[in-house]
JSON list of C-alpha atoms and ligand atoms in Angstrom, two decimals:
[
{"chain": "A", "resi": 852, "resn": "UNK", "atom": "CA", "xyz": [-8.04, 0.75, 26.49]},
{"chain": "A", "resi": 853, "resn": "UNK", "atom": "CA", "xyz": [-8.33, 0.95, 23.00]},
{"chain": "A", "resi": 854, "resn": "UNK", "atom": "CA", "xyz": [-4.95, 2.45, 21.41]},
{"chain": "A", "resi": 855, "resn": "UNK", "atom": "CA", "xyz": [-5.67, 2.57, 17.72]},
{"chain": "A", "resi": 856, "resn": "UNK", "atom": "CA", "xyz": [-7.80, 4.89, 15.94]},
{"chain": "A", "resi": 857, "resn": "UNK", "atom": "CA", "xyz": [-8.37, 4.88, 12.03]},
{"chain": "A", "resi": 858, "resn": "UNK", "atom": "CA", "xyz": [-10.25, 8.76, 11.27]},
{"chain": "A", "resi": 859, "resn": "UNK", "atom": "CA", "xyz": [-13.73, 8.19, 9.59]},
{"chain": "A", "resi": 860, "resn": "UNK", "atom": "CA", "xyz": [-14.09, 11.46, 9.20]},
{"chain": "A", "resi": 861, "resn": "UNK", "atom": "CA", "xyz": [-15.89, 11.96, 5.55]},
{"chain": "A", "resi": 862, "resn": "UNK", "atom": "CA", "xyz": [-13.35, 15.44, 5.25]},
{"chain": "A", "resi": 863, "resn": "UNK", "atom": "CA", "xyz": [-10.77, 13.19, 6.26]},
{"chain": "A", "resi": 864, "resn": "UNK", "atom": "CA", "xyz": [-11.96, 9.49, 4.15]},
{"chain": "A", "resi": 865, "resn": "UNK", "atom": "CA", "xyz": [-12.50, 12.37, 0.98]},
{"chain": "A", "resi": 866, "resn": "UNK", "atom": "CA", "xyz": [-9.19, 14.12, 1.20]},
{"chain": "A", "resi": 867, "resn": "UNK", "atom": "CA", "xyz": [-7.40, 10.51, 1.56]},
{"chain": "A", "resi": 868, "resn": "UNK", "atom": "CA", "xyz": [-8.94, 9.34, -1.88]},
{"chain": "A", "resi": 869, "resn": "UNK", "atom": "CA", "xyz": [-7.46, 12.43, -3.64]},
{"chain": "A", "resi": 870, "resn": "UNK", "atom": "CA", "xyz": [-4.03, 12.32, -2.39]},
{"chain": "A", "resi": 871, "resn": "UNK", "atom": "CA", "xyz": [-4.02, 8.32, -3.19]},
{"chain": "A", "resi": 872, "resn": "UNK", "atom": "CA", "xyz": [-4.42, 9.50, -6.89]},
{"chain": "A", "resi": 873, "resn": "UNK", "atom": "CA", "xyz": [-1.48, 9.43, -9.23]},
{"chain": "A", "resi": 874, "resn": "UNK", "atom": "CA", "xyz": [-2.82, 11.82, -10.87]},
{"chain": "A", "resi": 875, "resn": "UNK", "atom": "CA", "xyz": [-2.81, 14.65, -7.96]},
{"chain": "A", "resi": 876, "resn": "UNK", "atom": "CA", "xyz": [0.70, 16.64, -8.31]},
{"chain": "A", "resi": 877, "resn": "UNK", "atom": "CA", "xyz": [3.13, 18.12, -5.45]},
{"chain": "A", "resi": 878, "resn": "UNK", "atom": "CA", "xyz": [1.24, 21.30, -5.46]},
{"chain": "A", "resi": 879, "resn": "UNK", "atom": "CA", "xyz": [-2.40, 19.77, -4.52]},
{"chain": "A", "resi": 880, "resn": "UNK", "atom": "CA", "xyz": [-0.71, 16.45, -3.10]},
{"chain": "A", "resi": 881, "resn": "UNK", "atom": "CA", "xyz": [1.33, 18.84, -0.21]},
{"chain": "A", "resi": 882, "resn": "UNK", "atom": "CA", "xyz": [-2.23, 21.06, 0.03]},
{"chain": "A", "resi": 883, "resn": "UNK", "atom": "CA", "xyz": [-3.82, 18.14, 1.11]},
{"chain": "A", "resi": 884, "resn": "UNK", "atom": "CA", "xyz": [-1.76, 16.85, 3.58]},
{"chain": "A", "resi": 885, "resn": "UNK", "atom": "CA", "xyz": [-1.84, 19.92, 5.52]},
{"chain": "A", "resi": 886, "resn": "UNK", "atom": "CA", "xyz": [-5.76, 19.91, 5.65]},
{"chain": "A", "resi": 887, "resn": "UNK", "atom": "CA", "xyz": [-5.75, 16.13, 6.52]},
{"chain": "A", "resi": 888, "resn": "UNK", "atom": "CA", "xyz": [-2.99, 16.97, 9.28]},
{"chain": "A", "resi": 889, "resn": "UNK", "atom": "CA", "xyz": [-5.39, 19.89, 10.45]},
{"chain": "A", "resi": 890, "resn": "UNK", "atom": "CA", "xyz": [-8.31, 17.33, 10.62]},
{"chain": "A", "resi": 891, "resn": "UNK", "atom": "CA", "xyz": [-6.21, 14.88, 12.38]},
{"chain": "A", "resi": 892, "resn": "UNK", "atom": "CA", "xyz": [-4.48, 17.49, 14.78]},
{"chain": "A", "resi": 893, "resn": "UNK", "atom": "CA", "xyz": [-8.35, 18.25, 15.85]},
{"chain": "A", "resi": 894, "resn": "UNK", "atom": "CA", "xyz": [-9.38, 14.41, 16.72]},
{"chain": "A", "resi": 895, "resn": "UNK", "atom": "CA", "xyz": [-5.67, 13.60, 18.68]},
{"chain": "A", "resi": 896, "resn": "UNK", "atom": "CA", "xyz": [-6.60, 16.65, 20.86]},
{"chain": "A", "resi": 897, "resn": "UNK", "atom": "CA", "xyz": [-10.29, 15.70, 21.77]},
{"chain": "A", "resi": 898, "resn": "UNK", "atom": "CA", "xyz": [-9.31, 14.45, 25.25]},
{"chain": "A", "resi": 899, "resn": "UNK", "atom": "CA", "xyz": [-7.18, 17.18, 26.27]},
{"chain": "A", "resi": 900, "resn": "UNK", "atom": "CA", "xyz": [-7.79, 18.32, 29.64]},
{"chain": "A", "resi": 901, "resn": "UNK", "atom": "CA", "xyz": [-9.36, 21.59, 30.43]},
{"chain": "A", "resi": 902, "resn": "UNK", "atom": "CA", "xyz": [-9.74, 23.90, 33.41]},
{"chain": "A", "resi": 903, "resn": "UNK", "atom": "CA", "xyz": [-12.58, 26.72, 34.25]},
{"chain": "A", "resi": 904, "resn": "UNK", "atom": "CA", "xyz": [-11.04, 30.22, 34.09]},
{"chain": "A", "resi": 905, "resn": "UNK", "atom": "CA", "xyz": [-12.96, 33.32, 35.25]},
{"chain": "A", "resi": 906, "resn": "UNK", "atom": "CA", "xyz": [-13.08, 36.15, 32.53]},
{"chain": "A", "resi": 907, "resn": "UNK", "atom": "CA", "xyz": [-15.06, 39.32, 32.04]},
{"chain": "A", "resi": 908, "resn": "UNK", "atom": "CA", "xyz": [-17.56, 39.22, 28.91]},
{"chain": "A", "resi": 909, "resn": "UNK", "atom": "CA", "xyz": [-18.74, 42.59, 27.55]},
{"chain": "A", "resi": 910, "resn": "UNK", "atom": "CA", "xyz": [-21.65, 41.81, 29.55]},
{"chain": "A", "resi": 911, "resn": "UNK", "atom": "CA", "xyz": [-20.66, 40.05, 32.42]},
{"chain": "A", "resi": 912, "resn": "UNK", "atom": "CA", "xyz": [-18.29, 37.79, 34.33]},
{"chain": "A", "resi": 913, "resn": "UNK", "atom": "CA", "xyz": [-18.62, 34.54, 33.55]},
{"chain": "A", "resi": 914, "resn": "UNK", "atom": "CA", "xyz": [-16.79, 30.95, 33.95]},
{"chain": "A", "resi": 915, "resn": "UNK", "atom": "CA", "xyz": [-15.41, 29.67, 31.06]},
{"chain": "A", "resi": 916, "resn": "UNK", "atom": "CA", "xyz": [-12.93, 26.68, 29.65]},
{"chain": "A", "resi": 917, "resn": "UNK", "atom": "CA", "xyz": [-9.61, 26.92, 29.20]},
{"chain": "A", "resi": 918, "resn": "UNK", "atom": "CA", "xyz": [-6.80, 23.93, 28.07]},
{"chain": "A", "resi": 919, "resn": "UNK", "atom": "CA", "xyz": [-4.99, 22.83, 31.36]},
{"chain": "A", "resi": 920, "resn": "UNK", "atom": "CA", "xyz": [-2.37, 20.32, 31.47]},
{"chain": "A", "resi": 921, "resn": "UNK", "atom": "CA", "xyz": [0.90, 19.29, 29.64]},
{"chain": "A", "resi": 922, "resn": "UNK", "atom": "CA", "xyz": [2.15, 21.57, 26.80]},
{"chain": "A", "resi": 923, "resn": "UNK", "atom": "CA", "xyz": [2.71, 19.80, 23.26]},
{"chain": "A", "resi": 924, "resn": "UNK", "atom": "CA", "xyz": [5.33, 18.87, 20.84]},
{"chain": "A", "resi": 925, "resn": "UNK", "atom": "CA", "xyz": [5.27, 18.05, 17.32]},
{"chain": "A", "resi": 926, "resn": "UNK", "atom": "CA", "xyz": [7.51, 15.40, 16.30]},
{"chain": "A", "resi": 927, "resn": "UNK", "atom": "CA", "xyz": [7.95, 14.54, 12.65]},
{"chain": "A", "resi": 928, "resn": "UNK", "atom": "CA", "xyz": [9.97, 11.76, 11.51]},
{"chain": "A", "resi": 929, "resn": "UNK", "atom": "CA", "xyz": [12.19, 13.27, 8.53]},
{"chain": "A", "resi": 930, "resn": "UNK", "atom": "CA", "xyz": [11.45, 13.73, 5.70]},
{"chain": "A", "resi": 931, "resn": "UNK", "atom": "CA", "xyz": [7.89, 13.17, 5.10]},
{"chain": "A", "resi": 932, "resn": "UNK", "atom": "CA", "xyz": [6.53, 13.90, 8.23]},
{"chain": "A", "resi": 933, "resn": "UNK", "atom": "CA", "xyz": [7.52, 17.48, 7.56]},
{"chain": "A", "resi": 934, "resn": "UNK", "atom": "CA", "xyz": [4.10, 17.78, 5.00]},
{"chain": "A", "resi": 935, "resn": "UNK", "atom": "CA", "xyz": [2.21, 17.39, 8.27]},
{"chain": "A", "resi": 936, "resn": "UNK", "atom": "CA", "xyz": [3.70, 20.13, 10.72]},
{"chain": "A", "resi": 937, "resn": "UNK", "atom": "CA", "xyz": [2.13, 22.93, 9.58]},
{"chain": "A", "resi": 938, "resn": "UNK", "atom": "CA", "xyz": [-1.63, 21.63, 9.42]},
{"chain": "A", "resi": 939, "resn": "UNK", "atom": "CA", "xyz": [-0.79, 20.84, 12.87]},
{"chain": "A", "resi": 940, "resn": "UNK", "atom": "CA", "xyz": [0.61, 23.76, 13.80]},
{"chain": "A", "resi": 941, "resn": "UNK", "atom": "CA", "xyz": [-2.29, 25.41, 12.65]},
{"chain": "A", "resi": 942, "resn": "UNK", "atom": "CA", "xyz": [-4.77, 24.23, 14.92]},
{"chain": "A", "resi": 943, "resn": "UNK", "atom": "CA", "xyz": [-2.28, 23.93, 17.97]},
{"chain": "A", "resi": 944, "resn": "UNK", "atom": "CA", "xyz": [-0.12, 26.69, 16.98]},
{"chain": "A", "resi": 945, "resn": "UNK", "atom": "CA", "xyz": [1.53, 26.65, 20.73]},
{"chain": "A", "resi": 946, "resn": "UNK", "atom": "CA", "xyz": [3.34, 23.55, 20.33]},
{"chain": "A", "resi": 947, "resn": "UNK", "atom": "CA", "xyz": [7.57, 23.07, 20.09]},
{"chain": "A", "resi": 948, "resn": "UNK", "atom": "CA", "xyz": [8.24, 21.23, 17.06]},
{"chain": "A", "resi": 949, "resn": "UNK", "atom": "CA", "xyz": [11.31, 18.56, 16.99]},
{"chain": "A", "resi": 950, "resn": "UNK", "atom": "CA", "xyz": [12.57, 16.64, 14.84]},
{"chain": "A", "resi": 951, "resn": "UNK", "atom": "CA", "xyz": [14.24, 13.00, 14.00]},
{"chain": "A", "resi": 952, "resn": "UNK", "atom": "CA", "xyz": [15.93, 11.76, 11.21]},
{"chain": "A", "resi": 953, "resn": "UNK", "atom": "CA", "xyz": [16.76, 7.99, 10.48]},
{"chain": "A", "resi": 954, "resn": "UNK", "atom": "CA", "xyz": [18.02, 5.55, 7.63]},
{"chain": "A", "resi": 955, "resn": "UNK", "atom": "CA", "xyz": [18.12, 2.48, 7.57]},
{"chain": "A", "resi": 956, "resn": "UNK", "atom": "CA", "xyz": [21.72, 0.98, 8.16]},
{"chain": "A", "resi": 957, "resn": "UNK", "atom": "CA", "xyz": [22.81, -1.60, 4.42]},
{"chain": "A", "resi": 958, "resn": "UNK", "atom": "CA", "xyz": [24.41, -4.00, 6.44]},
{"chain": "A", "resi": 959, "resn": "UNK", "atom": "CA", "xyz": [22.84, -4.33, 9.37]},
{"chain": "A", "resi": 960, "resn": "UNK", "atom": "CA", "xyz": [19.00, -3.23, 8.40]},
{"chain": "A", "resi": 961, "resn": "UNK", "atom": "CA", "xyz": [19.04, -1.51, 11.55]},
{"chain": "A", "resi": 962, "resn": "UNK", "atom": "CA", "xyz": [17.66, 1.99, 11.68]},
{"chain": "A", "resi": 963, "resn": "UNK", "atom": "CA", "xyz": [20.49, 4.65, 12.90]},
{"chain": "A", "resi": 964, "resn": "UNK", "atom": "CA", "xyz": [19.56, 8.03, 14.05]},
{"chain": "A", "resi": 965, "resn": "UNK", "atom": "CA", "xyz": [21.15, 10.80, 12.36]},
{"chain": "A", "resi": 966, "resn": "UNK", "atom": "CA", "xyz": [19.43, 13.70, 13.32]},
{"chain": "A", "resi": 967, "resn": "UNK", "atom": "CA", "xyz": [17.19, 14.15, 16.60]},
{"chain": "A", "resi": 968, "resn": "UNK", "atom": "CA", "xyz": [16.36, 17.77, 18.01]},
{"chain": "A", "resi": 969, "resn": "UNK", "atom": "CA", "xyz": [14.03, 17.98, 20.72]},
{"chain": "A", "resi": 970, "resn": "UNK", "atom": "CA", "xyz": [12.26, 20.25, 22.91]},
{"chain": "A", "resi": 971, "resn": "UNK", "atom": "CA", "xyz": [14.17, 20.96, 26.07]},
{"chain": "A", "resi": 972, "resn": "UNK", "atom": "CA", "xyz": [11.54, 20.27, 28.42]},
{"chain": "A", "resi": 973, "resn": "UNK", "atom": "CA", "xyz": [10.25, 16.69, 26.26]},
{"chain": "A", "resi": 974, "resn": "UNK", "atom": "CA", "xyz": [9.52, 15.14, 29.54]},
{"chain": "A", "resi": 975, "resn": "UNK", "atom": "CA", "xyz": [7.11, 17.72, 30.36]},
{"chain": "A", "resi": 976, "resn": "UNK", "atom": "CA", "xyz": [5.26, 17.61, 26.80]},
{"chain": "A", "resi": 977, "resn": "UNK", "atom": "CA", "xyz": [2.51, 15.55, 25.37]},
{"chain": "A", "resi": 978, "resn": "UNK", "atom": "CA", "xyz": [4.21, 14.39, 22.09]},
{"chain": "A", "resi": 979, "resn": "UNK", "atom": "CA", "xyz": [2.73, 13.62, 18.88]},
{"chain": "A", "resi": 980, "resn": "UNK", "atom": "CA", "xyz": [4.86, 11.92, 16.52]},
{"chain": "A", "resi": 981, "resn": "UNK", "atom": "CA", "xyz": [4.36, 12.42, 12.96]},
{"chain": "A", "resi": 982, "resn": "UNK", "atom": "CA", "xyz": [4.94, 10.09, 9.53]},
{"chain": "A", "resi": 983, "resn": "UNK", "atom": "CA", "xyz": [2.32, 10.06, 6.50]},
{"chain": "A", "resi": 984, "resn": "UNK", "atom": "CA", "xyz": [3.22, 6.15, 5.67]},
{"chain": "A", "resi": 985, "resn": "UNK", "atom": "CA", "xyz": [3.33, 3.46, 8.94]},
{"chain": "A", "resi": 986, "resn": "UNK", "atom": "CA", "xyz": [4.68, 0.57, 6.30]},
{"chain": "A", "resi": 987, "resn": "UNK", "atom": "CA", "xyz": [6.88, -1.83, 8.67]},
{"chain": "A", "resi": 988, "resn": "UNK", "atom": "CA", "xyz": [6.55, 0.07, 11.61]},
{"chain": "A", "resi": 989, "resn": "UNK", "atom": "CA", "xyz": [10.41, 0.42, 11.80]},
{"chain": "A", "resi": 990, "resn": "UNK", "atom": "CA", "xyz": [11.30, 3.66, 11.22]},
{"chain": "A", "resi": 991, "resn": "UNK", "atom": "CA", "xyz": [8.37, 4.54, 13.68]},
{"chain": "A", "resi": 992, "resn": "UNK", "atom": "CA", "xyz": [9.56, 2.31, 16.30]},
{"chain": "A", "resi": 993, "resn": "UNK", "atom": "CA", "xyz": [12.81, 3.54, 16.43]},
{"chain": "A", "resi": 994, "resn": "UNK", "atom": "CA", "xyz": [12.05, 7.16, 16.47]},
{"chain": "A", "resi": 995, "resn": "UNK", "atom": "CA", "xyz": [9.50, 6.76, 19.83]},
{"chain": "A", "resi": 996, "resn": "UNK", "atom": "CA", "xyz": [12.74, 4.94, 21.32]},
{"chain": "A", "resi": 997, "resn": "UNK", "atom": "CA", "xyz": [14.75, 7.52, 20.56]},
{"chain": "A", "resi": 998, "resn": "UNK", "atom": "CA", "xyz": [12.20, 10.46, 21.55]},
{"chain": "A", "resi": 999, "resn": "UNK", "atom": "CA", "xyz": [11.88, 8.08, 25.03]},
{"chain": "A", "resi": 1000, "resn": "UNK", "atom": "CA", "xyz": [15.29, 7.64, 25.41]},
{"chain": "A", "resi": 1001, "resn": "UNK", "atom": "CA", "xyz": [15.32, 11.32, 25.65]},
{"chain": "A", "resi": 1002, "resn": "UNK", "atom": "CA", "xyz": [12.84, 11.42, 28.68]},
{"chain": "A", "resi": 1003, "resn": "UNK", "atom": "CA", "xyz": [9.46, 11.46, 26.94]},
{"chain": "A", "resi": 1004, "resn": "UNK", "atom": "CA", "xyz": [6.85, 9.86, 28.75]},
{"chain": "A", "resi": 1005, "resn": "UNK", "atom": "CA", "xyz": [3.38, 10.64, 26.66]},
{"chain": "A", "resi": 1006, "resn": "UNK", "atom": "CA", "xyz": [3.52, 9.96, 22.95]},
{"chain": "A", "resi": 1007, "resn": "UNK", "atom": "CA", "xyz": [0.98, 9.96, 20.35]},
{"chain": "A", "resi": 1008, "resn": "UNK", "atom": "CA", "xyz": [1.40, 8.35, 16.52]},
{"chain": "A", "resi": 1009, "resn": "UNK", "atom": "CA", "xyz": [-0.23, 10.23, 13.70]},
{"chain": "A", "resi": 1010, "resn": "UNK", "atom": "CA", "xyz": [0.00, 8.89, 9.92]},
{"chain": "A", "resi": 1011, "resn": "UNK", "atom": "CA", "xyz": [-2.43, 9.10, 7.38]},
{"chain": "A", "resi": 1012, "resn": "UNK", "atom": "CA", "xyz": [-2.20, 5.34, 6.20]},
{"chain": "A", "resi": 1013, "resn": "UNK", "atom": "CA", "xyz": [-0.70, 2.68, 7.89]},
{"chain": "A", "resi": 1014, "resn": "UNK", "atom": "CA", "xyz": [-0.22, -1.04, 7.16]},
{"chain": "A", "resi": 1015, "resn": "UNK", "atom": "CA", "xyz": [-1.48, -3.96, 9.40]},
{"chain": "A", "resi": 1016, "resn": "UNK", "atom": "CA", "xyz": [2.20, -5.09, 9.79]},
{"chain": "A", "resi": 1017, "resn": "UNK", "atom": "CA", "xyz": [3.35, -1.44, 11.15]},
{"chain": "A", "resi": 1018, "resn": "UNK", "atom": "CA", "xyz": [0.63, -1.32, 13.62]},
{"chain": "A", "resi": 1019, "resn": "UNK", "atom": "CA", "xyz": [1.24, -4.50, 14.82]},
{"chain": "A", "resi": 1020, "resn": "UNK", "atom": "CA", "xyz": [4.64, -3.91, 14.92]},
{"chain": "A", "resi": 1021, "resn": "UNK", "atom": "CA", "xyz": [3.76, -0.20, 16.96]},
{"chain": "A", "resi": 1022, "resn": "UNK", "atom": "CA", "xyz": [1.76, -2.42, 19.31]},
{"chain": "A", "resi": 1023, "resn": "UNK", "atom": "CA", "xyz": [4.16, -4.54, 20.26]},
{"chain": "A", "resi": 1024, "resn": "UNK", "atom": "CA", "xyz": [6.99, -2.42, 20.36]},
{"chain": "A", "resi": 1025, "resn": "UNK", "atom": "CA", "xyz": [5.61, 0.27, 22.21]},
{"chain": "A", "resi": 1026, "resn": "UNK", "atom": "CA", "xyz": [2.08, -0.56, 23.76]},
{"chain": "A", "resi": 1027, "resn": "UNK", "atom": "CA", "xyz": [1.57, 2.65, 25.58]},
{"chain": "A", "resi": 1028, "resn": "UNK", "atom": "CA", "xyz": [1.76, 4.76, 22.46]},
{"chain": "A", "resi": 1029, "resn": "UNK", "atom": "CA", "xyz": [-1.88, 5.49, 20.68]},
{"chain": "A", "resi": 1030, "resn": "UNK", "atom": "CA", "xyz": [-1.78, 5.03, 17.05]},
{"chain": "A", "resi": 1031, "resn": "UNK", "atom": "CA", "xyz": [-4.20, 7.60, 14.94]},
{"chain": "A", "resi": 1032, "resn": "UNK", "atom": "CA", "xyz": [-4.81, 6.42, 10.81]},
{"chain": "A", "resi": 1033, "resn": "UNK", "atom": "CA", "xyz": [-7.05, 8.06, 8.51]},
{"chain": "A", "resi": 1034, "resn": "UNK", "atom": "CA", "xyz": [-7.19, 4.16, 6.92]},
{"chain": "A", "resi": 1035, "resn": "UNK", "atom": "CA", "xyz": [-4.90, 0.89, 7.91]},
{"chain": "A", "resi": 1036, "resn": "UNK", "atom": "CA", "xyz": [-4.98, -0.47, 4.14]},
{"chain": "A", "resi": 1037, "resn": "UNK", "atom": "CA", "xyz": [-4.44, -3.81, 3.18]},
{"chain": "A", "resi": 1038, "resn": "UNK", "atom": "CA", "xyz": [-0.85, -4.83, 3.35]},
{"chain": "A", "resi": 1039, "resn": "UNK", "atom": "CA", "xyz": [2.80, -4.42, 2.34]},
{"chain": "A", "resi": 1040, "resn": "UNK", "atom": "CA", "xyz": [4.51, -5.83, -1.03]},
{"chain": "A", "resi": 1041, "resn": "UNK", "atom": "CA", "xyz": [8.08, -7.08, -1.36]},
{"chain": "A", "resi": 1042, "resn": "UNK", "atom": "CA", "xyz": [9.28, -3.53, -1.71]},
{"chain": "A", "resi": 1043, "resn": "UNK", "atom": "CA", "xyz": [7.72, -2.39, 1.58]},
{"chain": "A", "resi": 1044, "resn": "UNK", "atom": "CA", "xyz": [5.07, -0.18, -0.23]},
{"chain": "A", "resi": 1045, "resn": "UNK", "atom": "CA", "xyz": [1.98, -0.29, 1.21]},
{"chain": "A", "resi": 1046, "resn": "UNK", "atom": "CA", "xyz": [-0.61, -1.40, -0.79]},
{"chain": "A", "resi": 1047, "resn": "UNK", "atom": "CA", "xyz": [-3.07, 0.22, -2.02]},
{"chain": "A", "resi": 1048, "resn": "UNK", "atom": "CA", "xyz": [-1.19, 3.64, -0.48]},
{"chain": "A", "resi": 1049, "resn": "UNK", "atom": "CA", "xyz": [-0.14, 6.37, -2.19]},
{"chain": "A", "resi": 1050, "resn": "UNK", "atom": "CA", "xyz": [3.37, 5.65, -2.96]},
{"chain": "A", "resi": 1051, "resn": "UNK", "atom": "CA", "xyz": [6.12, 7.23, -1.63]},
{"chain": "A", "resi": 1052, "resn": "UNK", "atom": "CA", "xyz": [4.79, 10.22, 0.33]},
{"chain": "A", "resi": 1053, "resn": "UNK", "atom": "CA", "xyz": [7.94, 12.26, 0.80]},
{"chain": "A", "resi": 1054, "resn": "UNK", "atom": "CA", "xyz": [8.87, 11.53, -3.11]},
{"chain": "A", "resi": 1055, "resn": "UNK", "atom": "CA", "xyz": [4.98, 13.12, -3.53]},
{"chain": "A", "resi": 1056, "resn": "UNK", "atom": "CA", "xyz": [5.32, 16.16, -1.18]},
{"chain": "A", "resi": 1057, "resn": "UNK", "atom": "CA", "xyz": [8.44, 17.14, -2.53]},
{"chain": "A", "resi": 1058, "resn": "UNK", "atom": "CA", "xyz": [8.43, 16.52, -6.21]},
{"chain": "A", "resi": 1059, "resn": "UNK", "atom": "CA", "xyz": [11.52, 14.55, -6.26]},
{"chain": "A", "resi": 1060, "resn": "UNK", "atom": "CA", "xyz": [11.37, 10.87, -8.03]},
{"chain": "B", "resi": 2424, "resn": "URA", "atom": "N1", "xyz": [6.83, 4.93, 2.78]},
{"chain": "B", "resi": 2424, "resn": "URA", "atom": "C1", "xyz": [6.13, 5.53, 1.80]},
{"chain": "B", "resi": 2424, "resn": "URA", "atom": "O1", "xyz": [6.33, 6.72, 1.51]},
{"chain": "B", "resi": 2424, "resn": "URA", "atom": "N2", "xyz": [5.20, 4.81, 1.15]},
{"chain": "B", "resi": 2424, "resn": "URA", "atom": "C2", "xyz": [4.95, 3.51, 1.43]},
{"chain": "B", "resi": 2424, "resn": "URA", "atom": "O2", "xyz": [4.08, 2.92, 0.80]},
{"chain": "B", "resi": 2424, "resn": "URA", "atom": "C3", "xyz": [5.70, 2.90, 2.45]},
{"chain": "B", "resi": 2424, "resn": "URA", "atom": "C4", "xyz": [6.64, 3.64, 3.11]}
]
C-alpha cells in the first residue's frame, strides 16, 4: 500500500510557492499555513469511514452519511507544528489536540523529549502528527515513538515540505505511518536546511530570527 502522498492540489502547489518566498512576512507567512493545513486536513480525511444515519428532512425522512469510526487527535511537534493546528482544527474542529516537544541532545545528538501531553484515550484516536519541515526525519521519528510509546496505534504524518532523506528515514523507522507532503524537494545541505524550502518555518511563523 502506498504510504506517501505529496498534495498536487493547485490551492495547495499555489499557496506553497508564496510561503517559500523570502519576501512573504509572519503575518501572510502564518495566514498561509493555516489555509495549506485546512487543504491538507481535507485530503488526510478522505478515507474516513462513514455510517448511514436516519434523519428527518423538512420534507421527508431520509438516509443519510454520517463519520463513524475512531475519534481524532492533532499532534503537533513543538514549535512549528503549532502554525498548522488551527487550519486543522478548522475543518475537523472535534479533534483533542496534544502536543510534543523535543531538542536535540549536544552531546549525544539524540533527540530528548521535554514536553509530551496527550489525549487520554490516544489509543482510541486516529492521530495526525503535525511538523511544516520533514528535514532528517529525526525529530519526526522520535515524536511517533514517543506518541506510540504512549499506546497509539494509528498515526498519520502531515508537513508541508519534506526532504527525500526524512521520508526515507519515516519509512524505515516507522513503516506503518502514512506520510502526507504538499512537495518532497530536493535535498538537505550541511546545515540540515532543506533545499529549496522555506527556511526555518517556526523562525517564519513566529517572527523571531
Ligand atoms: N526545519 C526548518 O524549519 N527548515 C528546514 O529547512 C529544515 C528543518
Amino acid at each position: 500500500m502506498e504510504k506517501v502522498f505529496v498534495m498536487d492540489h493547485p490551492l495547495i502547489q499555489h499557496k506553497l510557492t508564496l510561503i517559500r518566498d523570502k519576501n512573504t512576512g509572519s503575518k501572510e507567512f502564518r495566514e498561509l499555513v493555516k489555509e495549506i493545513a485546512m487543504l491538507m486536513a481535507y485530503e488526510v480525511t478522505r478515507n474516513l469511514p462513514l455510517e448511514e444515519v436516519e434523519i428527518e428532512t423538512p420534507v421527508c425522512k431520509t438516509k443519510s452519511k454520517v463519520l463513524s469510526g475512531r475519534k481524532l487527535g492533532i499532534v503537533p511537534i513543538l514549535r512549528a507544528g503549532l502554525g498548522m493546528v488551527d487550519g486543522m482544527l478548522s475543518l475537523i474542529p472535534a479533534a483533542k489536540v496534544g502536543h510534543v516537544g523535543l531538542y536535540r541532545d549536544p552531546e549525544t545528538l539524540e533527540p530528548v523529549e521535554y514536553y509530551c501531553k496527550l489525549p487520554a484515550d490516544v489509543n482510541e484516536r486516529d492521530l495526525i502528527v503535525v511538523d511544516p519541515m520533514l528535514a532528517t526525519g529525526g525529530s519526526a521519528n522520535a515524536a511517533i515513538q514517543f506518541i506510540k510509546d504512549r499506546g497509539a496505534t494509528s498515526i498519520k504524518l502531515v508537513c508541508l515540505i519534506a526532504a527525500p532523506e526524512g521520508v526515507k528515514a519515516v519509512r524505515e523507522a516507522h513503516p506503518d505511518v502514512e506520510i502526507y507532503v504538499a512537495s518532497v524537494d530536493e535535498r538537505l545541505n550541511d546545515h540540515a536546511y532543506i533545499i529549496p524550502g522555506l527556511g526555518d518555518a517556526g523562525d517564519r511563523l513566529f517572527g523571531t530570527k
